[in-house]
Amino acid sequence: MDDKKTLYSAIQPTNNLTIGNYAGAISNWLKLQNDYNCYFAIANMHAITVRQNPAELRQKTLSMLALYIACGIDPAKCCLYVQSHVPAHAELCWVLNTFTYVGEMERMTQFKDKSARHAENVNMGLMDYPVLMAADILLYQAQFVPVGEDQRQHLEIARDIAQRFNNVYSPTFTVPEGLFLKVGAKINDLQEPSKKMSKSAENPNGSVFLSDDRDTVIRKFKRAVTDSGSEIIYDPERKPGVSNLLSIYSVFSGKTVEEAEREFAGRGYGEFKLAVGETVADKLAPIQSEQAKILADKDYLNKVMQDGAERAARAAGRTLFKVYKKIGFYQI
Ligand code: TRP
């Protein structure tokens, strides 16, 4: 072990990732993996809190892993693993359940939203989702958790649970802090630029997926909603459409928003939208071909998952052992 701080994050292997996920999560992880002792998980146990097609879930687990690696997440630098491969997640979750109140879970915003959307299947796992997430983070004694705004409440609960346990026994868990990164900008829907780009938008032209081919990407950008006036300037209040396109361009070109404004000064919206589309498509093409290459190499993927699971299980096992000891589980 070195003296780097520990960082934990995870993404569910469901749905297709959008360029918003790339900007908000993956592009940040690429930088973080050099400075922190990172654990990145594929949260398939969280995924089953809403019904999944088994064959698809299996396939998406692999394709997401391949995608991470294709984007530049390096399994030699960080611990990249699949959540269900490390039994300690379910085990710690069970213990933490006894430190979590039903009332506080019922009040979670995401639980209320998802219960409404999946009214036919409001299962215990859906309600327990935040506790499993707390177990994920606390097992690795993570100091930092880079997450989006939508996960803020879940992170708060993880902190509460950690503190509660530490107070009842003695310091056991590191109390994690959220890393709400400013860089990597929030990316909004191309058709409704005041809303976050989501995996499941009503209008499929509003979201650009990392798996979209070149023509699709360019078509979606050509159709992107712009604003009145003709100036290409960053002003999210008055020009949400143009500002969103500038943010996207900035993430995918590596230039700052100011540089982008200068570059497009005096040019028309049509030309601008095409340039943004081409920049995104140029960035996605090599990622997609690398992902396909990795996906075809099952031996390599299995080895990555095996190594990741072993490393994760070792770290998680240390925490779980301490917890079991403190709560009075007889050890053999
Ligand atoms: N709930 C997170 C999401 O949907 C994914 C997740 C699972 C996670 N476990 C985590 C994120 C632990 C951070 C830390 O985005």
PDB file of C-alpha atoms and ligand atoms in Angstrom, residues 8-12 43 46 83 110 129 133 136-137 145-147 150-151 154, ligand 1:
ATOM      1  CA  TYR A   8     -14.503   4.613  -4.601  1.00  0.00           C
ATOM      2  CA  SER A   9     -17.076   4.802  -7.342  1.00  0.00           C
ATOM      3  CA  ALA A  10     -19.393   2.523  -9.265  1.00  0.00           C
ATOM      4  CA  ILE A  11     -21.760   2.565 -12.222  1.00  0.00           C
ATOM      5  CA  GLN A  12     -24.670   0.238 -12.871  1.00  0.00           C
ATOM      6  CA  ALA A  43     -22.729  -2.368  -9.651  1.00  0.00           C
ATOM      7  CA  HIS A  46     -27.734  -2.513  -7.531  1.00  0.00           C
ATOM      8  CA  GLN A  83     -19.656  -6.056  -7.396  1.00  0.00           C
ATOM      9  CA  GLN A 110     -34.686   8.189  -5.448  1.00  0.00           C
ATOM     10  CA  TYR A 129     -30.313   0.308  -2.365  1.00  0.00           C
ATOM     11  CA  MET A 133     -24.174   1.571  -1.615  1.00  0.00           C
ATOM     12  CA  ASP A 136     -19.697  -0.606  -1.140  1.00  0.00           C
ATOM     13  CA  ILE A 137     -18.009   2.550   0.009  1.00  0.00           C
ATOM     14  CA  VAL A 145     -16.541   9.234  -3.584  1.00  0.00           C
ATOM     15  CA  PRO A 146     -16.908  11.082  -6.895  1.00  0.00           C
ATOM     16  CA  VAL A 147     -20.603  11.120  -7.669  1.00  0.00           C
ATOM     17  CA  ASP A 150     -28.316  12.747  -7.903  1.00  0.00           C
ATOM     18  CA  GLN A 151     -26.268  10.593  -5.509  1.00  0.00           C
ATOM     19  CA  HIS A 154     -27.137   8.417  -0.825  1.00  0.00           C
TER      20      HIS A 154
HETATM   21  N1  TRP B   1     -25.934   4.337  -7.225  1.00  0.00           N
HETATM   22  C1  TRP B   1     -24.878   4.761  -8.083  1.00  0.00           C
HETATM   23  C2  TRP B   1     -25.480   5.337  -9.370  1.00  0.00           C
HETATM   24  O1  TRP B   1     -26.497   4.874  -9.819  1.00  0.00           O
HETATM   25  C3  TRP B   1     -23.945   3.632  -8.430  1.00  0.00           C
HETATM   26  C4  TRP B   1     -23.230   3.162  -7.220  1.00  0.00           C
HETATM   27  C5  TRP B   1     -23.377   1.973  -6.589  1.00  0.00           C
HETATM   28  C6  TRP B   1     -22.225   3.894  -6.520  1.00  0.00           C
HETATM   29  N2  TRP B   1     -22.523   1.888  -5.524  1.00  0.00           N
HETATM   30  C7  TRP B   1     -21.808   3.053  -5.449  1.00  0.00           C
HETATM   31  C8  TRP B   1     -21.651   5.152  -6.688  1.00  0.00           C
HETATM   32  C9  TRP B   1     -20.844   3.467  -4.548  1.00  0.00           C
HETATM   33  C10 TRP B   1     -20.673   5.563  -5.786  1.00  0.00           C
HETATM   34  C11 TRP B   1     -20.289   4.727  -4.724  1.00  0.00           C
HETATM   35  O2  TRP B   1     -24.895   6.225  -9.927  1.00  0.00           O
END
